[in-house]
Amino acid sequence: MAPAEGDRDGLAGKVVVVTGASRGIGFEVARRFAELGASVGLVARDHTALEAAAGSLHDATTHIAVADVASASQVRTAFASIDDALGPIEILVNNAGHGHRAAVIDTDIEDFRRTIEVNYLGTVHATAQVLGGMLRRGEGHIVNLASIAGRIGAPFEAAYSASKFAVVGYTEALAVELAGTGVSVSLVHPGPVATDFAGGPSARKRPKPLPPDEVAAAVIAAVRDERDEQYLPRWLRAAHAVRVLVPPWYRRAIRRRFAAERQALHDRFE
Ligand code: NAP
């Protein structure tokens, strides 16, 4: 459908749901969609933070719904309330995420489980609520926030990295299943972003953390321009290509990069 005049992005009046919209990247995504005239459903666990986030979107049409995305039943209830308030959901941004930084030896089984339940199953639960309706209407877009850690195993973040690899595999498979239906699904892979994720930015200086609104701009571009996959910053795509095409070179480089952390870990077991 051609966008109405003055609606260059074709997003005015669309019903969008953003999970993890109370702060960080998700809030910036919600803000951008609201500025473009979309009606926005905001989902997260903390009701007070959601109210504050929606309140700061001023004149926008919004609806907040509390859910832990790890719970299929909470997601079902939250999405039903958004559907009732705003109408059928046309765009879903699976952004809610849980970070975990620790060596494998220091990571509890419960941390592995929780990270998979939030990052991977959270994406599955939310997608399950919108996919049937999108297919029946023959249009819709889902954007999944993965990570460069979903393309390259991130040392000292194995639980997180594995959960994002799961998101990537799920999304790639779904994209093929949906081809030709009018419903599409996109991946966005940020490197470090300046938010409070996982207790604050990593101590590493490079790559420099991006402002969250740059990630939000990529999410908008994914929907508007039907971009299937974006890396932020863009050169991270080359890092992934090196891992695939020249594995020995990649292994040497990543071991060098984590030399200090590896040494500290090995020293503990001497
Ligand atoms: P953030 O600032 O910590 O915000 C996370 C958002 O998700 C909050 O709104 C939080 O609200 C919500 N959330 C967390 N756990 C949830 C759960 N179980 N159920 C529902 N909502 C939940 O994180 P961010 O940096 O914006 O990250 C957003 C996404 O980008 C994540 O998927 C993350 O993996 C990905 N990403 C981040 C970075 C980075 O460096 N920041 C890099 C690559 C990818 P409540 O706590 O109230 O639920």
PDB file of C-alpha atoms and ligand atoms in Angstrom:
ATOM      1  CA  MET A   1       0.000   0.000   0.000  1.00  0.00           C
ATOM      2  CA  ALA A   2       1.392   3.444  -0.954  1.00  0.00           C
ATOM      3  CA  PRO A   3       2.005   5.724   2.056  1.00  0.00           C
ATOM      4  CA  ALA A   4      -0.412   8.645   2.497  1.00  0.00           C
ATOM      5  CA  GLU A   5       0.860  12.079   1.458  1.00  0.00           C
ATOM      6  CA  GLY A   6       3.127  13.562   4.149  1.00  0.00           C
ATOM      7  CA  ASP A   7       3.794  10.058   5.505  1.00  0.00           C
ATOM      8  CA  ARG A   8       7.074   9.388   3.727  1.00  0.00           C
ATOM      9  CA  ASP A   9       7.880   6.365   5.860  1.00  0.00           C
ATOM     10  CA  GLY A  10       4.455   4.744   5.513  1.00  0.00           C
ATOM     11  CA  LEU A  11       4.346   4.204   9.283  1.00  0.00           C
ATOM     12  CA  ALA A  12       1.654   6.685  10.361  1.00  0.00           C
ATOM     13  CA  GLY A  13      -1.265   4.861  11.953  1.00  0.00           C
ATOM     14  CA  LYS A  14       0.558   1.507  12.052  1.00  0.00           C
ATOM     15  CA  VAL A  15       0.211  -0.536  15.231  1.00  0.00           C
ATOM     16  CA  VAL A  16       3.658  -1.382  16.561  1.00  0.00           C
ATOM     17  CA  VAL A  17       4.644  -3.408  19.626  1.00  0.00           C
ATOM     18  CA  VAL A  18       8.092  -2.993  21.138  1.00  0.00           C
ATOM     19  CA  THR A  19       9.185  -5.404  23.871  1.00  0.00           C
ATOM     20  CA  GLY A  20      11.659  -4.027  26.394  1.00  0.00           C
ATOM     21  CA  ALA A  21      10.382  -0.521  25.622  1.00  0.00           C
ATOM     22  CA  SER A  22      10.823   1.036  29.055  1.00  0.00           C
ATOM     23  CA  ARG A  23      14.439   2.096  28.543  1.00  0.00           C
ATOM     24  CA  GLY A  24      17.556   1.734  26.381  1.00  0.00           C
ATOM     25  CA  ILE A  25      17.238   0.722  22.737  1.00  0.00           C
ATOM     26  CA  GLY A  26      13.581  -0.318  23.053  1.00  0.00           C
ATOM     27  CA  PHE A  27      12.535   3.082  24.367  1.00  0.00           C
ATOM     28  CA  GLU A  28      14.338   4.822  21.465  1.00  0.00           C
ATOM     29  CA  VAL A  29      12.602   2.478  19.008  1.00  0.00           C
ATOM     30  CA  ALA A  30       9.205   3.275  20.572  1.00  0.00           C
ATOM     31  CA  ARG A  31      10.009   7.008  20.461  1.00  0.00           C
ATOM     32  CA  ARG A  32      10.962   6.894  16.767  1.00  0.00           C
ATOM     33  CA  PHE A  33       7.832   4.980  15.759  1.00  0.00           C
ATOM     34  CA  ALA A  34       5.677   7.381  17.815  1.00  0.00           C
ATOM     35  CA  GLU A  35       7.306  10.383  16.100  1.00  0.00           C
ATOM     36  CA  LEU A  36       6.423   8.848  12.736  1.00  0.00           C
ATOM     37  CA  GLY A  37       2.758   8.644  13.747  1.00  0.00           C
ATOM     38  CA  ALA A  38       2.527   4.967  14.686  1.00  0.00           C
ATOM     39  CA  SER A  39       0.434   3.717  17.628  1.00  0.00           C
ATOM     40  CA  VAL A  40       2.844   2.018  19.992  1.00  0.00           C
ATOM     41  CA  GLY A  41       2.358  -0.814  22.480  1.00  0.00           C
ATOM     42  CA  LEU A  42       5.145  -0.835  25.066  1.00  0.00           C
ATOM     43  CA  VAL A  43       5.958  -4.076  26.919  1.00  0.00           C
ATOM     44  CA  ALA A  44       8.350  -4.668  29.842  1.00  0.00           C
ATOM     45  CA  ARG A  45       8.190  -5.994  33.425  1.00  0.00           C
ATOM     46  CA  ASP A  46       8.249  -2.736  35.408  1.00  0.00           C
ATOM     47  CA  HIS A  47       4.886  -0.953  35.269  1.00  0.00           C
ATOM     48  CA  THR A  48       6.172   2.332  36.716  1.00  0.00           C
ATOM     49  CA  ALA A  49       9.016   2.519  34.201  1.00  0.00           C
ATOM     50  CA  LEU A  50       6.585   1.750  31.353  1.00  0.00           C
ATOM     51  CA  GLU A  51       4.242   4.526  32.502  1.00  0.00           C
ATOM     52  CA  ALA A  52       7.136   6.985  32.591  1.00  0.00           C
ATOM     53  CA  ALA A  53       8.333   5.886  29.135  1.00  0.00           C
ATOM     54  CA  ALA A  54       4.870   6.141  27.555  1.00  0.00           C
ATOM     55  CA  GLY A  55       4.252   9.460  29.356  1.00  0.00           C
ATOM     56  CA  SER A  56       7.364  10.954  27.778  1.00  0.00           C
ATOM     57  CA  LEU A  57       6.009  10.172  24.299  1.00  0.00           C
ATOM     58  CA  HIS A  58       3.584  13.111  24.774  1.00  0.00           C
ATOM     59  CA  ASP A  59       0.922  13.222  22.041  1.00  0.00           C
ATOM     60  CA  ALA A  60       1.539   9.708  20.751  1.00  0.00           C
ATOM     61  CA  THR A  61      -1.096   6.966  20.886  1.00  0.00           C
ATOM     62  CA  THR A  62       0.338   4.349  23.246  1.00  0.00           C
ATOM     63  CA  HIS A  63      -0.683   1.434  25.379  1.00  0.00           C
ATOM     64  CA  ILE A  64       1.480  -0.182  28.051  1.00  0.00           C
ATOM     65  CA  ALA A  65       1.351  -3.857  28.998  1.00  0.00           C
ATOM     66  CA  VAL A  66       3.379  -5.574  31.696  1.00  0.00           C
ATOM     67  CA  ALA A  67       4.881  -8.960  30.843  1.00  0.00           C
ATOM     68  CA  ASP A  68       7.953 -11.021  31.449  1.00  0.00           C
ATOM     69  CA  VAL A  69       8.612 -12.207  27.885  1.00  0.00           C
ATOM     70  CA  ALA A  70       9.938 -15.502  29.280  1.00  0.00           C
ATOM     71  CA  SER A  71       6.323 -16.345  30.202  1.00  0.00           C
ATOM     72  CA  ALA A  72       4.148 -17.399  27.258  1.00  0.00           C
ATOM     73  CA  SER A  73       0.946 -16.720  29.224  1.00  0.00           C
ATOM     74  CA  GLN A  74       2.029 -13.224  30.330  1.00  0.00           C
ATOM     75  CA  VAL A  75       2.961 -12.369  26.734  1.00  0.00           C
ATOM     76  CA  ARG A  76      -0.423 -13.684  25.491  1.00  0.00           C
ATOM     77  CA  THR A  77      -2.315 -11.487  27.994  1.00  0.00           C
ATOM     78  CA  ALA A  78      -0.187  -8.419  27.291  1.00  0.00           C
ATOM     79  CA  PHE A  79      -0.530  -8.708  23.508  1.00  0.00           C
ATOM     80  CA  ALA A  80      -4.307  -9.280  23.778  1.00  0.00           C
ATOM     81  CA  SER A  81      -4.628  -6.041  25.779  1.00  0.00           C
ATOM     82  CA  ILE A  82      -2.611  -4.135  23.154  1.00  0.00           C
ATOM     83  CA  ASP A  83      -4.734  -5.614  20.360  1.00  0.00           C
ATOM     84  CA  ASP A  84      -7.907  -4.537  22.216  1.00  0.00           C
ATOM     85  CA  ALA A  85      -6.582  -1.028  22.833  1.00  0.00           C
ATOM     86  CA  LEU A  86      -4.826  -0.231  19.534  1.00  0.00           C
ATOM     87  CA  GLY A  87      -6.009  -2.805  16.963  1.00  0.00           C
ATOM     88  CA  PRO A  88      -4.251  -5.670  15.162  1.00  0.00           C
ATOM     89  CA  ILE A  89      -0.488  -5.615  15.586  1.00  0.00           C
ATOM     90  CA  GLU A  90       1.234  -4.843  12.265  1.00  0.00           C
ATOM     91  CA  ILE A  91       4.856  -4.473  13.365  1.00  0.00           C
ATOM     92  CA  LEU A  92       6.625  -6.307  16.210  1.00  0.00           C
ATOM     93  CA  VAL A  93      10.068  -5.396  17.530  1.00  0.00           C
ATOM     94  CA  ASN A  94      11.495  -8.201  19.690  1.00  0.00           C
ATOM     95  CA  ASN A  95      13.941  -6.174  21.722  1.00  0.00           C
ATOM     96  CA  ALA A  96      13.547  -7.265  25.376  1.00  0.00           C
ATOM     97  CA  GLY A  97      16.815  -8.800  26.421  1.00  0.00           C
ATOM     98  CA  HIS A  98      18.825 -10.005  29.350  1.00  0.00           C
ATOM     99  CA  GLY A  99      22.640  -9.834  29.389  1.00  0.00           C
ATOM    100  CA  HIS A 100      25.039 -12.098  31.198  1.00  0.00           C
ATOM    101  CA  ARG A 101      28.803 -11.591  31.412  1.00  0.00           C
ATOM    102  CA  ALA A 102      30.905 -14.375  32.946  1.00  0.00           C
ATOM    103  CA  ALA A 103      33.245 -17.187  31.970  1.00  0.00           C
ATOM    104  CA  VAL A 104      31.472 -20.492  31.366  1.00  0.00           C
ATOM    105  CA  ILE A 105      33.079 -21.944  34.519  1.00  0.00           C
ATOM    106  CA  ASP A 106      31.444 -19.151  36.555  1.00  0.00           C
ATOM    107  CA  THR A 107      28.000 -19.337  34.926  1.00  0.00           C
ATOM    108  CA  ASP A 108      25.230 -21.222  36.763  1.00  0.00           C
ATOM    109  CA  ILE A 109      22.922 -23.523  34.839  1.00  0.00           C
ATOM    110  CA  GLU A 110      20.114 -21.218  35.988  1.00  0.00           C
ATOM    111  CA  ASP A 111      21.821 -18.266  34.233  1.00  0.00           C
ATOM    112  CA  PHE A 112      22.045 -20.283  31.004  1.00  0.00           C
ATOM    113  CA  ARG A 113      18.367 -21.218  31.338  1.00  0.00           C
ATOM    114  CA  ARG A 114      17.120 -17.726  32.159  1.00  0.00           C
ATOM    115  CA  THR A 115      19.089 -16.128  29.323  1.00  0.00           C
ATOM    116  CA  ILE A 116      17.636 -18.561  26.791  1.00  0.00           C
ATOM    117  CA  GLU A 117      14.133 -18.105  28.224  1.00  0.00           C
ATOM    118  CA  VAL A 118      14.231 -14.309  27.968  1.00  0.00           C
ATOM    119  CA  ASN A 119      16.257 -13.706  24.806  1.00  0.00           C
ATOM    120  CA  TYR A 120      15.252 -16.662  22.663  1.00  0.00           C
ATOM    121  CA  LEU A 121      11.914 -17.946  24.005  1.00  0.00           C
ATOM    122  CA  GLY A 122      10.808 -14.336  24.651  1.00  0.00           C
ATOM    123  CA  THR A 123      11.192 -13.733  20.909  1.00  0.00           C
ATOM    124  CA  VAL A 124       9.345 -16.968  20.120  1.00  0.00           C
ATOM    125  CA  HIS A 125       6.478 -16.148  22.521  1.00  0.00           C
ATOM    126  CA  ALA A 126       5.900 -12.639  21.145  1.00  0.00           C
ATOM    127  CA  THR A 127       6.177 -13.756  17.530  1.00  0.00           C
ATOM    128  CA  ALA A 128       3.621 -16.514  18.155  1.00  0.00           C
ATOM    129  CA  GLN A 129       1.096 -13.859  19.239  1.00  0.00           C
ATOM    130  CA  VAL A 130       1.295 -11.868  15.989  1.00  0.00           C
ATOM    131  CA  LEU A 131       2.293 -14.281  13.227  1.00  0.00           C
ATOM    132  CA  GLY A 132      -1.142 -15.825  12.501  1.00  0.00           C
ATOM    133  CA  GLY A 133      -2.838 -12.427  12.232  1.00  0.00           C
ATOM    134  CA  MET A 134      -0.085 -11.057   9.988  1.00  0.00           C
ATOM    135  CA  LEU A 135      -0.309 -14.083   7.675  1.00  0.00           C
ATOM    136  CA  ARG A 136      -4.120 -13.821   7.482  1.00  0.00           C
ATOM    137  CA  ARG A 137      -3.856 -10.125   6.573  1.00  0.00           C
ATOM    138  CA  GLY A 138      -0.964 -10.810   4.177  1.00  0.00           C
ATOM    139  CA  GLU A 139       1.247  -8.116   5.668  1.00  0.00           C
ATOM    140  CA  GLY A 140       3.408  -7.413   8.678  1.00  0.00           C
ATOM    141  CA  HIS A 141       6.988  -7.019   9.796  1.00  0.00           C
ATOM    142  CA  ILE A 142       8.935  -8.488  12.703  1.00  0.00           C
ATOM    143  CA  VAL A 143      12.336  -7.103  13.710  1.00  0.00           C
ATOM    144  CA  ASN A 144      14.501  -9.214  16.013  1.00  0.00           C
ATOM    145  CA  LEU A 145      17.276  -7.536  17.988  1.00  0.00           C
ATOM    146  CA  ALA A 146      20.078 -10.048  17.914  1.00  0.00           C
ATOM    147  CA  SER A 147      23.717  -8.999  18.446  1.00  0.00           C
ATOM    148  CA  ILE A 148      27.146  -9.414  16.930  1.00  0.00           C
ATOM    149  CA  ALA A 149      27.380 -11.984  19.772  1.00  0.00           C
ATOM    150  CA  GLY A 150      24.729 -13.931  17.835  1.00  0.00           C
ATOM    151  CA  ARG A 151      27.050 -14.194  14.844  1.00  0.00           C
ATOM    152  CA  ILE A 152      30.425 -14.589  16.584  1.00  0.00           C
ATOM    153  CA  GLY A 153      30.812 -16.560  19.822  1.00  0.00           C
ATOM    154  CA  ALA A 154      31.517 -13.889  22.458  1.00  0.00           C
ATOM    155  CA  PRO A 155      34.098 -15.068  25.019  1.00  0.00           C
ATOM    156  CA  PHE A 156      33.078 -14.499  28.639  1.00  0.00           C
ATOM    157  CA  GLU A 157      29.440 -14.085  27.484  1.00  0.00           C
ATOM    158  CA  ALA A 158      28.688 -17.662  26.419  1.00  0.00           C
ATOM    159  CA  ALA A 159      25.168 -17.803  27.879  1.00  0.00           C
ATOM    160  CA  TYR A 160      24.203 -14.556  26.173  1.00  0.00           C
ATOM    161  CA  SER A 161      25.956 -15.401  22.930  1.00  0.00           C
ATOM    162  CA  ALA A 162      24.243 -18.804  22.662  1.00  0.00           C
ATOM    163  CA  SER A 163      20.825 -17.204  23.236  1.00  0.00           C
ATOM    164  CA  LYS A 164      21.449 -14.736  20.413  1.00  0.00           C
ATOM    165  CA  PHE A 165      22.703 -17.504  18.075  1.00  0.00           C
ATOM    166  CA  ALA A 166      19.321 -19.135  18.766  1.00  0.00           C
ATOM    167  CA  VAL A 167      17.535 -15.915  17.798  1.00  0.00           C
ATOM    168  CA  VAL A 168      19.556 -15.761  14.566  1.00  0.00           C
ATOM    169  CA  GLY A 169      18.826 -19.374  13.592  1.00  0.00           C
ATOM    170  CA  TYR A 170      15.131 -18.966  14.346  1.00  0.00           C
ATOM    171  CA  THR A 171      14.930 -15.728  12.345  1.00  0.00           C
ATOM    172  CA  GLU A 172      16.814 -17.070   9.309  1.00  0.00           C
ATOM    173  CA  ALA A 173      14.551 -20.119   9.173  1.00  0.00           C
ATOM    174  CA  LEU A 174      11.394 -18.024   9.622  1.00  0.00           C
ATOM    175  CA  ALA A 175      12.452 -15.567   6.903  1.00  0.00           C
ATOM    176  CA  VAL A 176      12.499 -18.374   4.341  1.00  0.00           C
ATOM    177  CA  GLU A 177       9.143 -19.751   5.520  1.00  0.00           C
ATOM    178  CA  LEU A 178       7.582 -16.289   5.146  1.00  0.00           C
ATOM    179  CA  ALA A 179       9.017 -15.388   1.733  1.00  0.00           C
ATOM    180  CA  GLY A 180       6.198 -14.356  -0.612  1.00  0.00           C
ATOM    181  CA  THR A 181       3.531 -14.029   2.138  1.00  0.00           C
ATOM    182  CA  GLY A 182       3.772 -10.249   2.606  1.00  0.00           C
ATOM    183  CA  VAL A 183       5.125 -10.814   6.125  1.00  0.00           C
ATOM    184  CA  SER A 184       8.834 -10.265   6.637  1.00  0.00           C
ATOM    185  CA  VAL A 185      11.345 -10.642   9.418  1.00  0.00           C
ATOM    186  CA  SER A 186      14.624  -8.772   9.930  1.00  0.00           C
ATOM    187  CA  LEU A 187      17.721  -9.081  12.071  1.00  0.00           C
ATOM    188  CA  VAL A 188      19.604  -6.177  13.640  1.00  0.00           C
ATOM    189  CA  HIS A 189      23.037  -6.984  15.089  1.00  0.00           C
ATOM    190  CA  PRO A 190      24.445  -4.206  17.261  1.00  0.00           C
ATOM    191  CA  GLY A 191      27.921  -4.236  18.731  1.00  0.00           C
ATOM    192  CA  PRO A 192      28.171  -2.426  22.091  1.00  0.00           C
ATOM    193  CA  VAL A 193      25.458   0.172  22.715  1.00  0.00           C
ATOM    194  CA  ALA A 194      25.534   2.852  25.442  1.00  0.00           C
ATOM    195  CA  THR A 195      22.723   1.575  27.700  1.00  0.00           C
ATOM    196  CA  ASP A 196      22.526   0.024  31.179  1.00  0.00           C
ATOM    197  CA  PHE A 197      22.420  -3.442  29.644  1.00  0.00           C
ATOM    198  CA  ALA A 198      24.039  -6.231  31.709  1.00  0.00           C
ATOM    199  CA  GLY A 199      24.791  -3.823  34.539  1.00  0.00           C
ATOM    200  CA  GLY A 200      26.380  -1.171  32.324  1.00  0.00           C
ATOM    201  CA  PRO A 201      28.690  -0.937  29.366  1.00  0.00           C
ATOM    202  CA  SER A 202      31.520  -3.425  29.096  1.00  0.00           C
ATOM    203  CA  ALA A 203      34.925  -2.133  30.215  1.00  0.00           C
ATOM    204  CA  ARG A 204      36.207  -2.414  26.620  1.00  0.00           C
ATOM    205  CA  LYS A 205      36.843   0.811  24.755  1.00  0.00           C
ATOM    206  CA  ARG A 206      36.513  -0.666  21.241  1.00  0.00           C
ATOM    207  CA  PRO A 207      34.273  -0.771  19.381  1.00  0.00           C
ATOM    208  CA  LYS A 208      33.007   2.491  20.854  1.00  0.00           C
ATOM    209  CA  PRO A 209      29.445   2.018  22.212  1.00  0.00           C
ATOM    210  CA  LEU A 210      26.814   3.410  19.840  1.00  0.00           C
ATOM    211  CA  PRO A 211      24.052   5.731  21.002  1.00  0.00           C
ATOM    212  CA  PRO A 212      20.792   3.718  21.255  1.00  0.00           C
ATOM    213  CA  ASP A 213      19.010   5.996  18.780  1.00  0.00           C
ATOM    214  CA  GLU A 214      21.345   4.740  16.012  1.00  0.00           C
ATOM    215  CA  VAL A 215      20.057   1.245  16.655  1.00  0.00           C
ATOM    216  CA  ALA A 216      16.497   2.596  16.645  1.00  0.00           C
ATOM    217  CA  ALA A 217      17.150   4.174  13.237  1.00  0.00           C
ATOM    218  CA  ALA A 218      18.262   0.772  11.936  1.00  0.00           C
ATOM    219  CA  VAL A 219      15.039  -0.804  13.232  1.00  0.00           C
ATOM    220  CA  ILE A 220      12.982   1.806  11.360  1.00  0.00           C
ATOM    221  CA  ALA A 221      15.060   1.198   8.212  1.00  0.00           C
ATOM    222  CA  ALA A 222      14.500  -2.556   8.558  1.00  0.00           C
ATOM    223  CA  VAL A 223      10.730  -2.012   8.349  1.00  0.00           C
ATOM    224  CA  ARG A 224      10.639   0.878   5.881  1.00  0.00           C
ATOM    225  CA  ASP A 225      13.231  -0.492   3.442  1.00  0.00           C
ATOM    226  CA  GLU A 226      12.645  -4.219   4.078  1.00  0.00           C
ATOM    227  CA  ARG A 227      16.288  -4.733   5.162  1.00  0.00           C
ATOM    228  CA  ASP A 228      16.801  -8.340   6.128  1.00  0.00           C
ATOM    229  CA  GLU A 229      19.998  -7.951   8.167  1.00  0.00           C
ATOM    230  CA  GLN A 230      22.027  -5.023   9.493  1.00  0.00           C
ATOM    231  CA  TYR A 231      25.263  -4.848  11.504  1.00  0.00           C
ATOM    232  CA  LEU A 232      25.990  -1.787  13.656  1.00  0.00           C
ATOM    233  CA  PRO A 233      28.567  -0.460  13.093  1.00  0.00           C
ATOM    234  CA  ARG A 234      28.580  -1.765   9.538  1.00  0.00           C
ATOM    235  CA  TRP A 235      32.174  -3.024   9.656  1.00  0.00           C
ATOM    236  CA  LEU A 236      31.097  -5.770  12.082  1.00  0.00           C
ATOM    237  CA  ARG A 237      29.731  -7.586   9.032  1.00  0.00           C
ATOM    238  CA  ALA A 238      33.367  -7.948   7.918  1.00  0.00           C
ATOM    239  CA  ALA A 239      34.314  -9.411  11.309  1.00  0.00           C
ATOM    240  CA  HIS A 240      31.664 -12.077  10.842  1.00  0.00           C
ATOM    241  CA  ALA A 241      32.819 -12.717   7.252  1.00  0.00           C
ATOM    242  CA  VAL A 242      36.405 -13.231   8.459  1.00  0.00           C
ATOM    243  CA  ARG A 243      35.256 -15.807  11.018  1.00  0.00           C
ATOM    244  CA  VAL A 244      33.433 -17.731   8.297  1.00  0.00           C
ATOM    245  CA  LEU A 245      36.001 -17.383   5.513  1.00  0.00           C
ATOM    246  CA  VAL A 246      39.366 -17.441   7.359  1.00  0.00           C
ATOM    247  CA  PRO A 247      38.795 -19.345  10.635  1.00  0.00           C
ATOM    248  CA  PRO A 248      42.490 -19.783  11.665  1.00  0.00           C
ATOM    249  CA  TRP A 249      43.146 -16.069  11.283  1.00  0.00           C
ATOM    250  CA  TYR A 250      39.987 -15.252  13.211  1.00  0.00           C
ATOM    251  CA  ARG A 251      40.892 -17.675  16.047  1.00  0.00           C
ATOM    252  CA  ARG A 252      44.339 -16.083  16.450  1.00  0.00           C
ATOM    253  CA  ALA A 253      42.844 -12.560  16.501  1.00  0.00           C
ATOM    254  CA  ILE A 254      40.090 -13.309  19.047  1.00  0.00           C
ATOM    255  CA  ARG A 255      42.491 -15.184  21.356  1.00  0.00           C
ATOM    256  CA  ARG A 256      44.844 -12.204  21.252  1.00  0.00           C
ATOM    257  CA  ARG A 257      41.997  -9.809  21.976  1.00  0.00           C
ATOM    258  CA  PHE A 258      40.978 -11.745  25.101  1.00  0.00           C
ATOM    259  CA  ALA A 259      44.521 -12.603  26.200  1.00  0.00           C
ATOM    260  CA  ALA A 260      44.354 -10.793  29.556  1.00  0.00           C
ATOM    261  CA  GLU A 261      40.974 -12.306  30.544  1.00  0.00           C
ATOM    262  CA  ARG A 262      42.126 -15.774  29.467  1.00  0.00           C
ATOM    263  CA  GLN A 263      45.345 -15.467  31.460  1.00  0.00           C
ATOM    264  CA  ALA A 264      43.462 -14.359  34.607  1.00  0.00           C
ATOM    265  CA  LEU A 265      41.124 -17.330  34.215  1.00  0.00           C
ATOM    266  CA  HIS A 266      43.941 -19.826  33.640  1.00  0.00           C
ATOM    267  CA  ASP A 267      45.887 -18.465  36.641  1.00  0.00           C
ATOM    268  CA  ARG A 268      42.969 -19.354  38.924  1.00  0.00           C
ATOM    269  CA  PHE A 269      43.341 -23.037  38.048  1.00  0.00           C
ATOM    270  CA  GLU A 270      47.134 -23.384  38.326  1.00  0.00           C
TER     271      GLU A 270
HETATM  272  P1  NAP B   1      18.436  -2.369  28.590  1.00  0.00           P
HETATM  273  O1  NAP B   1      18.790  -0.936  28.560  1.00  0.00           O
HETATM  274  O2  NAP B   1      18.850  -3.208  29.757  1.00  0.00           O
HETATM  275  O3  NAP B   1      16.824  -2.490  28.423  1.00  0.00           O
HETATM  276  C1  NAP B   1      16.243  -3.759  28.401  1.00  0.00           C
HETATM  277  C2  NAP B   1      14.730  -3.602  28.242  1.00  0.00           C
HETATM  278  O4  NAP B   1      14.168  -4.924  28.210  1.00  0.00           O
HETATM  279  C3  NAP B   1      14.075  -2.885  29.414  1.00  0.00           C
HETATM  280  O5  NAP B   1      12.927  -2.201  28.960  1.00  0.00           O
HETATM  281  C4  NAP B   1      13.660  -4.038  30.342  1.00  0.00           C
HETATM  282  O6  NAP B   1      12.592  -3.618  31.164  1.00  0.00           O
HETATM  283  C5  NAP B   1      13.239  -5.082  29.298  1.00  0.00           C
HETATM  284  N1  NAP B   1      13.337  -6.440  29.763  1.00  0.00           N
HETATM  285  C6  NAP B   1      14.419  -7.088  30.285  1.00  0.00           C
HETATM  286  N2  NAP B   1      14.114  -8.344  30.616  1.00  0.00           N
HETATM  287  C7  NAP B   1      12.808  -8.508  30.287  1.00  0.00           C
HETATM  288  C8  NAP B   1      11.888  -9.582  30.390  1.00  0.00           C
HETATM  289  N3  NAP B   1      12.254 -10.759  30.924  1.00  0.00           N
HETATM  290  N4  NAP B   1      10.619  -9.404  29.954  1.00  0.00           N
HETATM  291  C9  NAP B   1      10.223  -8.218  29.436  1.00  0.00           C
HETATM  292  N5  NAP B   1      11.043  -7.163  29.316  1.00  0.00           N
HETATM  293  C10 NAP B   1      12.303  -7.295  29.741  1.00  0.00           C
HETATM  294  O7  NAP B   1      18.984  -3.145  27.282  1.00  0.00           O
HETATM  295  P2  NAP B   1      19.353  -2.589  25.818  1.00  0.00           P
HETATM  296  O8  NAP B   1      20.798  -2.303  25.787  1.00  0.00           O
HETATM  297  O9  NAP B   1      18.390  -1.535  25.423  1.00  0.00           O
HETATM  298  O10 NAP B   1      19.151  -3.934  24.959  1.00  0.00           O
HETATM  299  C11 NAP B   1      18.015  -4.139  24.144  1.00  0.00           C
HETATM  300  C12 NAP B   1      18.276  -5.291  23.209  1.00  0.00           C
HETATM  301  O11 NAP B   1      19.425  -5.035  22.416  1.00  0.00           O
HETATM  302  C13 NAP B   1      18.548  -6.641  23.918  1.00  0.00           C
HETATM  303  O12 NAP B   1      17.912  -7.688  23.210  1.00  0.00           O
HETATM  304  C14 NAP B   1      20.050  -6.804  23.819  1.00  0.00           C
HETATM  305  O13 NAP B   1      20.445  -8.148  23.818  1.00  0.00           O
HETATM  306  C15 NAP B   1      20.318  -6.141  22.477  1.00  0.00           C
HETATM  307  N6  NAP B   1      21.698  -5.668  22.372  1.00  0.00           N
HETATM  308  C16 NAP B   1      22.194  -4.768  23.274  1.00  0.00           C
HETATM  309  C17 NAP B   1      23.535  -4.367  23.171  1.00  0.00           C
HETATM  310  C18 NAP B   1      24.152  -3.384  24.147  1.00  0.00           C
HETATM  311  O14 NAP B   1      25.387  -3.269  24.175  1.00  0.00           O
HETATM  312  N7  NAP B   1      23.367  -2.652  24.928  1.00  0.00           N
HETATM  313  C19 NAP B   1      24.339  -4.897  22.154  1.00  0.00           C
HETATM  314  C20 NAP B   1      23.789  -5.808  21.254  1.00  0.00           C
HETATM  315  C21 NAP B   1      22.460  -6.187  21.379  1.00  0.00           C
HETATM  316  P3  NAP B   1      12.223  -4.384  32.562  1.00  0.00           P
HETATM  317  O15 NAP B   1      13.520  -4.597  33.283  1.00  0.00           O
HETATM  318  O16 NAP B   1      11.263  -3.485  33.252  1.00  0.00           O
HETATM  319  O17 NAP B   1      11.557  -5.649  32.151  1.00  0.00           O
END
